[in-house]
Each structure stands twice: as C-alpha cells, then as structure tokens.
Amino acid sequence: MIGARRVGLGAAGVLGAILVVEAVNRLGLLDEDALPAATTVLAEAGRLAVDGDFLVDVGDTVRAWAGGLLLAVAVAVPLGLLLGSVPLLGAASRGLVEMCRPIPSVALIPLVLIMFSSVTQQKMALIFYASLWPILINTLYALRDVDPVAKESLRAFGFGEGAVLWRVSLPSAAPFIATGVRIAASVGLVVVISAELLAGGGEGVGAFLSESQSGGGDTGLMLAGACWAGALGLAANAGLVGLERVAFRWNTARVEGVA
C-alpha cells in the first residue's frame, strides 16, 4: 500500500512537471527553440524508443555501465570488509582513501585514454573509479555500526574472527552495502554519459546527445535523449530496490525508507 502510494505521488509529480513545461511553452514565456513543448519532447522520446541506432547507443552505455559497476562491487566490498575488519589496515589506508575519492572521474580521461585502447574499457574504467568510493565508504561505515555485543557473544562461544565476520558483521552490514551500490549505480550512469559527451563521436547515449546538438542541433531531440537517460537511472534504481526487498526481507522497512 505504501509502495503504491509512493508510485502514485511520483507519477503525479512527473505529470505536474510536464504540465508546467507545456504551459510555459504555450504561453510564450520561453523561446520554443530554447525549451520545446513537453508534448514535442515526449513525441521525440516515443520515436527514439523504436529507433534502432538509438537503441544501439543505449545498449553500449548500459554494457559499459553494468561492467564498471559490477567490477566496482567485486573490488570495493571485499576491500571494505578487509579494511573494516583490520583496524591497522583501516587506519593506514584512511588518508589514501580520503585523498583519492574527491578526484572526479572525468579528470582521469586523459590517463584512461593512454591506458586502454578499447572505448568500452575506457568507459568501464571511469565508471569503476567513480563507483568504487560510495560502495567502499558504505561498507566501512556499516562495519563500524555492527552491534559489538553480537560479535562478543559469538566470540564467547569460541568462534574465530572469520566466523564473526561471516555470521554477524556481513549480514548486519549488507543492507548498507546495498545502499552504497545503489548510490554508485546512479553515479556510474552520470559518469558514463558525461564521458561520452566529453569524448564526442563513438556510441552511447552521451554521444547521441552530443551529436543531436551539433550543427545547430535539435533541442527537442536532445531533451528526448536526456529523458531516456533519466529513465535508465530510474529503472536501475527500481531494479536494485527490488533486489534489496527480496534479499533483505527482514529489513524491508529500511529499504522502503530509502527507496
């Protein structure tokens, strides 16, 4: 019931935004070349949904995004568990982590171009770097919040550190790690489209947006592509929330609260 209400309110918000944009355009408050009517943008978005070339661009973006995100999860979660479970390593790495994570991924584009010849690998590397930090930081903070009484109780029954990590720390931290993955998914999508925009040419949603504005451009077409970029983010978030609800049924209230 709460989920249906939230979906309804979200749909109402989207509809309200569409009506506002349409009204602004119809009243002549903005030049149509600068901000096309919402109905025009939606019509273009509908056309793109069956445009083979655009779907190829979407597939290229999604492949790079998914590959970079999965690689970040595979590295960040074990690394976070290691640094969070061994205080000496955590303290030694804190300075490096705090220094590296503010560096924007797009600033690494020149380095990535030198290191990788494949465009897909270049984009995956940027996504990996951007997605690594939200997952790693969430993992570290989640381990710090594990109930110490639960860990000491298990140790009192003769369990070693490995068993405590597997039986108590990881299950307790898992929902927070999943939240980090959702944040990283959004960040990774922004990074891949930004990289495609900056690089120009090639394939991907970002490249499509860049090309739609070249030679005078078509703002309606560009905004339609941007709408599909937003739809990708919405679909990714909804999918990850659904996985959380299945995997962490005992923590459904928290998943609902941050969805």
Rosetta silent file (secondary structure, phi, psi, omega in degrees, C-alpha in Angstrom):
SEQUENCE: MIGARRVGLGAAGVLGAILVVEAVNRLGLLDEDALPAATTVLAEAGRLAVDGDFLVDVGDTVRAWAGGLLLAVAVAVPLGLLLGSVPLLGAASRGLVEMCRPIPSVALIPLVLIMFSSVTQQKMALIFYASLWPILINTLYALRDVDPVAKESLRAFGFGEGAVLWRVSLPSAAPFIATGVRIAASVGLVVVISAELLAGGGEGVGAFLSESQSGGGDTGLMLAGACWAGALGLAANAGLVGLERVAFRWNTARVEGVA
SCORE:     score description
SCORE:     0.000 S_00000001
   1 L     0.000  -44.313  178.570    0.000    0.000    0.000 S_00000001
   2 H   -65.305  -39.980  179.142    2.819    2.391    0.902 S_00000001
   3 H   -62.953  -43.240  179.471    4.676    1.430   -2.274 S_00000001
   4 H   -64.218  -38.641  178.359    1.614    2.069   -4.451 S_00000001
   5 H   -64.629  -41.385 -179.977    1.076    5.452   -2.775 S_00000001
   6 H   -65.086  -42.000  177.957    4.711    6.416   -3.377 S_00000001
   7 H   -62.417  -42.128  179.317    4.481    5.408   -7.048 S_00000001
   8 H   -62.552  -43.556  178.707    1.264    7.388   -7.411 S_00000001
   9 H   -65.622  -39.623  177.822    2.798   10.500   -5.876 S_00000001
  10 H   -62.958  -43.106  178.022    5.879   10.149   -8.064 S_00000001
  11 H   -63.290  -39.087  178.222    3.735    9.839  -11.183 S_00000001
  12 H   -64.251  -38.566  177.353    1.747   12.889  -10.115 S_00000001
  13 H   -63.494  -42.853  178.342    4.978   14.863   -9.689 S_00000001
  14 H   -63.450  -44.982  179.373    6.170   13.901  -13.179 S_00000001
  15 H   -62.058  -40.535  178.245    2.796   14.815  -14.677 S_00000001
  16 H   -62.011  -41.955  178.803    2.851   18.153  -12.863 S_00000001
  17 H   -63.805  -40.717  178.119    6.321   18.949  -14.240 S_00000001
  18 H   -61.972  -43.175 -179.640    5.170   18.077  -17.774 S_00000001
  19 H   -65.269  -38.016  178.881    2.149   20.365  -17.441 S_00000001
  20 H   -64.317  -46.683  179.758    4.304   23.237  -16.153 S_00000001
  21 H   -62.613  -41.583  179.204    6.762   22.935  -19.056 S_00000001
  22 H   -63.234  -42.962 -179.484    3.896   22.713  -21.536 S_00000001
  23 H   -65.338  -41.891  178.748    2.204   25.782  -20.051 S_00000001
  24 H   -59.796  -40.695 -179.719    5.441   27.803  -20.095 S_00000001
  25 H   -70.500  -46.456 -176.521    5.886   26.968  -23.763 S_00000001
  26 H   -66.582  -30.155  179.497    2.276   27.577  -24.813 S_00000001
  27 L   -81.609   -4.160  178.074    2.186   30.931  -23.027 S_00000001
  28 L    73.601   22.091 -179.392    5.269   32.046  -24.911 S_00000001
  29 L   -73.863  -23.400  176.729    7.304   32.704  -21.771 S_00000001
  30 L  -134.212  149.831  177.054   10.336   30.995  -23.350 S_00000001
  31 L   -63.649  134.591 -177.323   11.513   30.609  -26.919 S_00000001
  32 L   -64.575  -25.951  177.254   10.471   27.210  -28.275 S_00000001
  33 L   -68.878  -30.070  179.262   13.994   26.700  -29.656 S_00000001
  34 L   -81.522  -40.479  179.976   15.338   27.012  -26.112 S_00000001
  35 L  -140.826   94.191  179.177   12.643   24.890  -24.431 S_00000001
  36 L   -62.731  160.935  177.245   10.365   22.883  -26.731 S_00000001
  37 L   -60.713  147.270 -179.405    6.874   21.920  -25.599 S_00000001
  38 H   -59.694  -37.433  179.603    6.724   18.889  -23.341 S_00000001
  39 H   -64.615  -34.986  177.285    4.447   17.117  -25.822 S_00000001
  40 H   -65.284  -44.254  179.793    7.072   17.642  -28.549 S_00000001
  41 H   -64.023  -42.324 -179.915    9.792   16.159  -26.353 S_00000001
  42 H   -65.699  -36.661  177.500    7.612   13.184  -25.412 S_00000001
  43 H   -64.531  -41.429  176.808    6.781   12.553  -29.063 S_00000001
  44 H   -64.570  -39.896  178.877   10.508   12.542  -29.872 S_00000001
  45 H   -62.979  -39.764  177.111   11.159   10.206  -26.931 S_00000001
  46 H   -63.848  -37.959  178.273    8.499    7.829  -28.268 S_00000001
  47 H   -67.091  -39.420  179.662   10.139    7.853  -31.684 S_00000001
  48 H   -64.319  -27.187 -178.131   13.539    7.108  -30.156 S_00000001
  49 L   -63.311  -20.804  178.896   12.084    4.048  -28.419 S_00000001
  50 L  -118.418   14.395  178.592   11.852    2.327  -31.819 S_00000001
  51 L   -88.436  114.815 -175.482   14.927    3.923  -33.386 S_00000001
  52 H   -59.803  -41.746 -179.327   17.464    1.161  -33.998 S_00000001
  53 H   -64.641  -40.575  179.430   20.511    3.439  -33.938 S_00000001
  54 H   -67.155  -38.300  179.283   19.475    5.000  -30.640 S_00000001
  55 H   -64.945  -32.970  174.542   18.841    1.570  -29.093 S_00000001
  56 H   -64.230  -42.203  177.513   22.384    0.560  -30.100 S_00000001
  57 H   -61.098  -43.388  179.163   23.642    3.662  -28.275 S_00000001
  58 H   -62.158  -44.193  179.136   21.602    2.731  -25.199 S_00000001
  59 H   -61.508  -39.015  179.330   22.961   -0.808  -25.261 S_00000001
  60 H   -65.015  -43.132  178.357   26.539    0.454  -25.480 S_00000001
  61 H   -64.013  -44.572 -177.431   26.023    2.755  -22.486 S_00000001
  62 H   -65.446  -39.749  179.381   24.323    0.045  -20.417 S_00000001
  63 H   -62.712  -46.710  179.403   27.060   -2.516  -21.138 S_00000001
  64 H   -65.202  -41.779 -179.612   29.823   -0.170  -20.058 S_00000001
  65 H   -62.860  -48.800 -177.563   27.831    0.986  -17.010 S_00000001
  66 H   -65.187  -41.178  179.927   26.970   -2.549  -15.853 S_00000001
  67 H   -63.974  -45.062  179.468   30.511   -3.835  -16.392 S_00000001
  68 H   -65.704  -38.845 -179.912   32.116   -0.965  -14.473 S_00000001
  69 H   -67.589  -44.609  179.404   29.597   -1.219  -11.638 S_00000001
  70 H   -62.724  -39.000  177.952   29.997   -4.986  -11.236 S_00000001
  71 H   -64.980  -39.846  178.319   33.763   -4.600  -11.193 S_00000001
  72 H   -63.599  -41.181  178.008   33.470   -1.900   -8.516 S_00000001
  73 H   -63.570  -43.846 -177.726   31.273   -4.164   -6.370 S_00000001
  74 H   -63.112  -28.938 -179.164   33.699   -7.079   -6.792 S_00000001
  75 H   -94.351  -45.781 -171.036   36.603   -4.928   -5.578 S_00000001
  76 H   -68.913  -39.092 -176.426   35.016   -2.478   -3.105 S_00000001
  77 H   -67.611  -52.313  176.644   33.072   -4.958   -0.952 S_00000001
  78 H   -61.302  -39.574  179.424   35.983   -7.338   -0.158 S_00000001
  79 H   -64.010  -41.787  178.192   38.336   -4.375    0.238 S_00000001
  80 H   -64.199  -40.248  177.850   35.902   -2.643    2.581 S_00000001
  81 H   -63.884  -39.323  179.592   35.474   -5.819    4.632 S_00000001
  82 H   -66.839  -50.041 -177.866   39.248   -6.172    4.893 S_00000001
  83 H   -67.627  -32.779 -179.977   39.908   -2.549    5.876 S_00000001
  84 H   -78.132  -22.193 -177.596   36.943   -2.501    8.229 S_00000001
  85 H   -94.729  -20.101 -179.883   37.906   -5.736    9.956 S_00000001
  86 L  -115.232   97.439 -174.287   41.623   -4.996   10.399 S_00000001
  87 H   -53.728  -36.688 -178.527   41.939   -1.683   12.299 S_00000001
  88 H   -63.407  -44.809  178.605   45.628   -1.291   11.438 S_00000001
  89 H   -67.165  -39.532  178.942   44.950   -1.514    7.716 S_00000001
  90 H   -60.786  -44.282  179.867   41.929    0.762    8.013 S_00000001
  91 H   -67.243  -38.723 -178.491   43.930    3.465    9.782 S_00000001
  92 H   -68.863  -30.470 -176.155   46.829    3.174    7.317 S_00000001
  93 H   -92.685   -9.430 -173.260   44.549    3.487    4.266 S_00000001
  94 H   -59.352  -43.904 -178.927   42.305    6.296    5.550 S_00000001
  95 H   -62.847  -42.042  179.571   44.495    9.096    4.202 S_00000001
  96 H   -64.670  -42.633  179.463   44.757    7.500    0.758 S_00000001
  97 H   -62.844  -45.902 -178.214   41.008    6.929    0.554 S_00000001
  98 H   -68.109  -25.307  178.338   40.193   10.494    1.588 S_00000001
  99 H   -79.136  -38.732 -173.082   42.693   11.845   -0.956 S_00000001
 100 H   -82.745  -35.956 -171.319   41.521    9.751   -3.913 S_00000001
 101 L   -67.916  -25.457  176.580   37.754    9.794   -3.588 S_00000001
 102 L   -76.982  -10.686 -178.410   37.241   13.546   -4.262 S_00000001
 103 L   -69.170  120.942 -179.830   39.084   13.268   -7.606 S_00000001
 104 L   -68.675  141.110 -177.598   36.411   13.474  -10.353 S_00000001
 105 H   -60.894  -37.809 -177.320   36.443   10.569  -12.774 S_00000001
 106 H   -63.746  -22.915  177.338   36.301   12.836  -15.811 S_00000001
 107 H   -69.464  -16.834 -178.960   39.649   14.321  -14.734 S_00000001
 108 H   -93.565    2.075 -177.643   41.154   10.890  -15.378 S_00000001
 109 H   -54.929  -46.914  179.134   40.005   10.727  -19.013 S_00000001
 110 H   -58.448  -40.291  178.961   43.479   11.572  -20.433 S_00000001
 111 H   -65.685  -42.905 -178.904   45.075    8.832  -18.313 S_00000001
 112 H   -64.579  -37.862  178.624   42.388    6.310  -19.260 S_00000001
 113 H   -61.461  -33.674  179.261   42.843    7.082  -22.960 S_00000001
 114 H   -75.984  -38.413 -172.718   46.522    6.165  -22.617 S_00000001
 115 H   -77.710  -33.377 -174.221   45.941    3.017  -20.566 S_00000001
 116 L  -124.981  136.972  178.894   43.120    1.430  -22.594 S_00000001
 117 L   -90.141  -29.269 -179.418   42.643    1.198  -26.355 S_00000001
 118 L   -80.221  133.321  178.929   39.030   -0.021  -26.273 S_00000001
 119 H   -62.531  -40.694  179.289   36.383    2.692  -25.849 S_00000001
 120 H   -62.621  -42.054  177.838   34.252    0.332  -23.752 S_00000001
 121 H   -64.680  -36.744  177.714   37.193   -0.396  -21.453 S_00000001
 122 H   -61.759  -46.138 -179.634   37.869    3.313  -21.109 S_00000001
 123 H   -67.480  -39.390  178.963   34.300    3.971  -20.009 S_00000001
 124 H   -63.213  -37.605  179.640   34.296    0.969  -17.676 S_00000001
 125 H   -64.008  -41.896  178.844   37.482    2.211  -16.017 S_00000001
 126 H   -66.167  -41.769  178.923   35.929    5.622  -15.330 S_00000001
 127 H   -65.231  -41.910  178.570   32.729    4.042  -14.001 S_00000001
 128 H   -57.746  -47.385 -177.359   34.735    1.666  -11.827 S_00000001
 129 H   -63.782  -44.637 -177.938   36.676    4.532  -10.258 S_00000001
 130 H   -68.523  -36.214 -175.465   33.570    6.643   -9.610 S_00000001
 131 H   -81.969  -20.685 -176.541   31.511    3.724   -8.269 S_00000001
 132 H   -60.158  -43.860 -169.633   34.260    2.316   -6.059 S_00000001
 133 H   -70.324  -45.005  177.691   34.093    5.023   -3.384 S_00000001
 134 H   -59.282  -38.841 -179.031   30.370    5.012   -2.432 S_00000001
 135 H   -70.146  -44.872 -179.180   30.449    1.234   -2.028 S_00000001
 136 H   -62.887  -47.336 -178.596   33.736    1.213   -0.126 S_00000001
 137 H   -64.062  -42.902  178.621   32.741    4.045    2.245 S_00000001
 138 H   -62.844  -37.907  178.932   29.322    2.500    2.937 S_00000001
 139 H   -64.925  -43.955 -179.532   30.974   -0.842    3.668 S_00000001
 140 H   -62.893  -47.463 -179.072   33.434    0.727    6.094 S_00000001
 141 H   -68.201  -33.884  178.760   30.770    2.693    7.970 S_00000001
 142 H   -64.387  -40.572  179.467   28.419   -0.300    8.029 S_00000001
 143 H   -66.234  -33.029  178.622   31.065   -2.448    9.718 S_00000001
 144 H   -68.326  -25.858 -176.651   31.633    0.239   12.338 S_00000001
 145 L   -92.527    1.451  178.663   27.930    0.176   13.223 S_00000001
 146 L   -64.900  137.869 -178.200   27.711   -3.589   13.779 S_00000001
 147 L   -59.368  115.133 -178.613   26.464   -4.375   17.289 S_00000001
 148 H   -65.535  -27.751  179.269   29.614   -5.124   19.368 S_00000001
 149 H   -64.460  -41.016  179.775   27.571   -7.232   21.789 S_00000001
 150 H   -63.785  -40.630  179.392   26.600   -9.616   19.000 S_00000001
 151 H   -67.654  -43.248 -179.920   30.233  -10.001   17.952 S_00000001
 152 H   -66.417  -33.029  178.261   31.462  -10.542   21.511 S_00000001
 153 H   -64.173  -41.836  179.639   28.727  -13.102   22.120 S_00000001
 154 H   -67.529  -38.909  177.966   29.874  -15.150   19.146 S_00000001
 155 H   -64.460  -35.356 -179.531   33.489  -14.925   20.254 S_00000001
 156 H   -64.008  -25.331  178.268   32.455  -16.098   23.721 S_00000001
 157 L   -90.525   10.152  173.196   31.154  -19.296   22.142 S_00000001
 158 L    92.748    9.002  178.996   34.574  -19.939   20.608 S_00000001
 159 L   -79.762  143.491  178.657   34.046  -18.610   17.091 S_00000001
 160 L   -82.251  179.669 -177.334   37.025  -17.036   15.333 S_00000001
 161 H   -63.952  -36.019  178.707   37.227  -13.680   13.575 S_00000001
 162 H   -62.731  -42.665  179.278   36.326  -15.203   10.216 S_00000001
 163 H   -67.644  -38.214  178.088   33.131  -16.715   11.605 S_00000001
 164 H   -63.317  -42.210  178.824   32.216  -13.451   13.358 S_00000001
 165 H   -62.991  -44.622 -175.040   32.676  -11.561   10.085 S_00000001
 166 H   -74.599  -38.928 -173.162   30.614  -14.077    8.107 S_00000001
 167 H   -90.197  -26.065 -175.296   27.844  -14.701   10.643 S_00000001
 168 H  -119.643  -57.218 -171.908   27.395  -11.256   12.225 S_00000001
 169 H   -64.333  -49.502 -176.642   29.262   -8.393   10.549 S_00000001
 170 H   -65.518  -46.907  177.055   28.449   -9.149    6.912 S_00000001
 171 H   -60.673  -37.527  179.680   24.699   -9.821    7.396 S_00000001
 172 H   -69.124  -36.439 -176.507   24.378   -6.670    9.500 S_00000001
 173 H   -83.767  -19.228 -171.223   26.312   -4.540    7.004 S_00000001
 174 H   -54.355  -45.361  179.539   24.731   -5.984    3.849 S_00000001
 175 H   -62.432  -35.886  178.179   21.739   -3.569    3.615 S_00000001
 176 H   -69.628  -36.912  176.587   24.058   -0.568    3.998 S_00000001
 177 H   -63.804  -40.991  178.961   26.383   -2.001    1.351 S_00000001
 178 H   -62.022  -37.756  175.848   23.379   -2.415   -0.960 S_00000001
 179 H   -63.088  -39.908  176.056   22.541    1.251   -0.444 S_00000001
 180 H   -61.630  -37.536  178.337   26.106    2.107   -1.445 S_00000001
 181 H   -65.201  -39.850  178.663   25.662    0.048   -4.613 S_00000001
 182 H   -65.274  -41.037  176.769   22.501    1.998   -5.495 S_00000001
 183 H   -63.310  -43.803 -179.887   24.310    5.295   -4.986 S_00000001
 184 H   -63.526  -35.046  178.975   27.216    4.013   -7.077 S_00000001
 185 H   -61.856  -43.224  178.282   24.818    2.927   -9.844 S_00000001
 186 H   -66.409  -44.192  179.518   23.497    6.481  -10.172 S_00000001
 187 H   -62.117  -42.969 -179.206   26.984    7.980  -10.036 S_00000001
 188 H   -62.774  -37.681  179.039   28.241    5.499  -12.627 S_00000001
 189 H   -67.228  -40.795  176.449   25.443    6.356  -15.049 S_00000001
 190 H   -61.421  -42.617 -176.989   26.211   10.071  -14.734 S_00000001
 191 H   -66.403  -45.009 -176.384   29.901    9.386  -15.329 S_00000001
 192 H   -65.637  -40.467  179.731   29.441    7.199  -18.413 S_00000001
 193 H   -70.175  -37.995  177.118   27.104    9.669  -20.118 S_00000001
 194 H   -63.524  -42.318  179.368   29.376   12.594  -19.191 S_00000001
 195 H   -63.513  -40.815  178.366   32.409   10.748  -20.584 S_00000001
 196 H   -65.436  -38.464  177.352   30.550   10.021  -23.822 S_00000001
 197 H   -63.436  -46.293 -176.883   29.539   13.680  -24.064 S_00000001
 198 H   -69.349  -38.148 -177.565   33.074   14.947  -23.499 S_00000001
 199 H   -71.052  -37.492 -178.078   34.696   12.422  -25.825 S_00000001
 200 L    69.524  154.375 -179.184   32.257   13.055  -28.675 S_00000001
 201 L    67.007 -169.543  178.147   31.711   10.619  -31.523 S_00000001
 202 L    68.723 -154.928 -178.098   31.554    6.899  -30.915 S_00000001
 203 L  -122.159  165.195  179.284   28.491    5.225  -29.439 S_00000001
 204 L   121.689  160.636 -179.147   26.429    5.712  -26.309 S_00000001
 205 H   -61.897  -40.184  178.989   23.663    7.933  -25.037 S_00000001
 206 H   -61.897  -41.982  177.389   26.136   10.728  -24.302 S_00000001
 207 H   -63.393  -38.240  176.941   27.461   10.601  -27.864 S_00000001
 208 H   -62.467  -43.570  179.076   23.872   10.763  -29.133 S_00000001
 209 H   -62.225  -40.450  179.429   23.207   13.851  -27.006 S_00000001
 210 H   -64.967  -45.159 -178.302   26.354   15.494  -28.339 S_00000001
 211 H   -67.889  -31.966 -179.199   25.504   14.708  -31.956 S_00000001
 212 H   -68.692  -15.962  179.202   21.908   15.920  -31.556 S_00000001
 213 L  -105.354   -1.740 -179.334   23.262   19.390  -30.734 S_00000001
 214 H   -78.817  149.278  178.019   25.904   19.546  -33.454 S_00000001
 215 H    62.265   41.976 -178.410   25.371   21.783  -36.496 S_00000001
 216 H    99.120  -44.983  171.543   22.606   23.865  -34.938 S_00000001
 217 L    73.047  170.812  178.402   21.067   20.846  -33.303 S_00000001
 218 L  -129.345  103.116 -175.391   17.572   19.831  -32.308 S_00000001
 219 H   -62.730  -37.179  178.782   16.815   20.722  -28.696 S_00000001
 220 H   -61.782  -41.398  178.208   13.691   18.571  -28.643 S_00000001
 221 H   -67.059  -40.937  179.362   15.654   15.535  -29.777 S_00000001
 222 H   -62.761  -44.869  179.404   18.391   16.246  -27.249 S_00000001
 223 H   -66.063  -33.711  177.006   15.878   16.553  -24.399 S_00000001
 224 H   -63.803  -42.559  176.129   14.176   13.332  -25.531 S_00000001
 225 H   -63.556  -38.557  178.019   17.524   11.539  -25.288 S_00000001
 226 H   -64.478  -36.161  177.324   18.076   13.094  -21.862 S_00000001
 227 H   -62.024  -39.817  178.641   14.666   11.787  -20.772 S_00000001
 228 H   -69.474  -32.225  174.801   15.729    8.268  -21.728 S_00000001
 229 H   -62.585  -43.234  176.476   18.960    8.738  -19.776 S_00000001
 230 H   -63.584  -37.684  179.033   16.829    9.622  -16.749 S_00000001
 231 H   -64.466  -35.685  176.437   14.610    6.598  -17.421 S_00000001
 232 H   -61.766  -44.176  178.420   17.694    4.358  -17.362 S_00000001
 233 H   -62.857  -42.038  178.880   18.594    5.712  -13.933 S_00000001
 234 H   -63.469  -43.058 -179.691   15.042    5.227  -12.670 S_00000001
 235 H   -65.500  -40.793  179.449   14.931    1.657  -13.975 S_00000001
 236 H   -62.915  -44.935  179.907   18.321    0.837  -12.431 S_00000001
 237 H   -63.642  -43.413  179.756   17.262    2.194   -9.038 S_00000001
 238 H   -62.819  -40.612  179.054   13.932    0.353   -9.156 S_00000001
 239 H   -64.411  -42.261 -179.808   15.670   -2.903  -10.065 S_00000001
 240 H   -69.266  -36.948  175.879   18.195   -2.602   -7.240 S_00000001
 241 H   -62.677  -41.417  178.282   15.452   -1.707   -4.738 S_00000001
 242 H   -61.604  -41.149  177.384   13.557   -4.807   -5.848 S_00000001
 243 H   -63.856  -39.291  178.370   16.638   -6.962   -5.295 S_00000001
 244 H   -62.424  -41.726 -178.542   17.079   -5.460   -1.816 S_00000001
 245 H   -64.702  -34.294  178.201   13.482   -6.283   -0.905 S_00000001
 246 H   -75.082  -44.491 -175.123   13.988   -9.897   -1.958 S_00000001
 247 H   -75.489  -31.674 -174.891   17.419  -10.304   -0.353 S_00000001
 248 L  -123.874   58.949 -179.571   16.690   -8.396    2.863 S_00000001
 249 H   -59.340  -32.262  179.669   13.072   -9.180    3.665 S_00000001
 250 H   -71.063   -9.878 -177.852   13.883   -8.780    7.359 S_00000001
 251 H  -121.638   28.689 -173.888   14.928   -5.206    6.635 S_00000001
 252 H   -58.753  -38.381 -177.534   12.002   -4.174    4.425 S_00000001
 253 H   -60.234  -41.405 -179.197   11.139   -1.077    6.490 S_00000001
 254 H   -70.123  -40.821  178.829   14.568    0.416    5.944 S_00000001
 255 H   -60.252  -41.548  178.126   14.557   -0.400    2.212 S_00000001
 256 H   -62.657  -36.877 -175.022   11.188    1.336    1.884 S_00000001
 257 H   -69.890  -28.002 -177.442   12.520    4.355    3.716 S_00000001
 258 H  -108.992    6.017 -178.531   15.463    4.959    1.382 S_00000001
 259 L   -66.991    0.000    0.000   13.861    3.850   -1.903 S_00000001
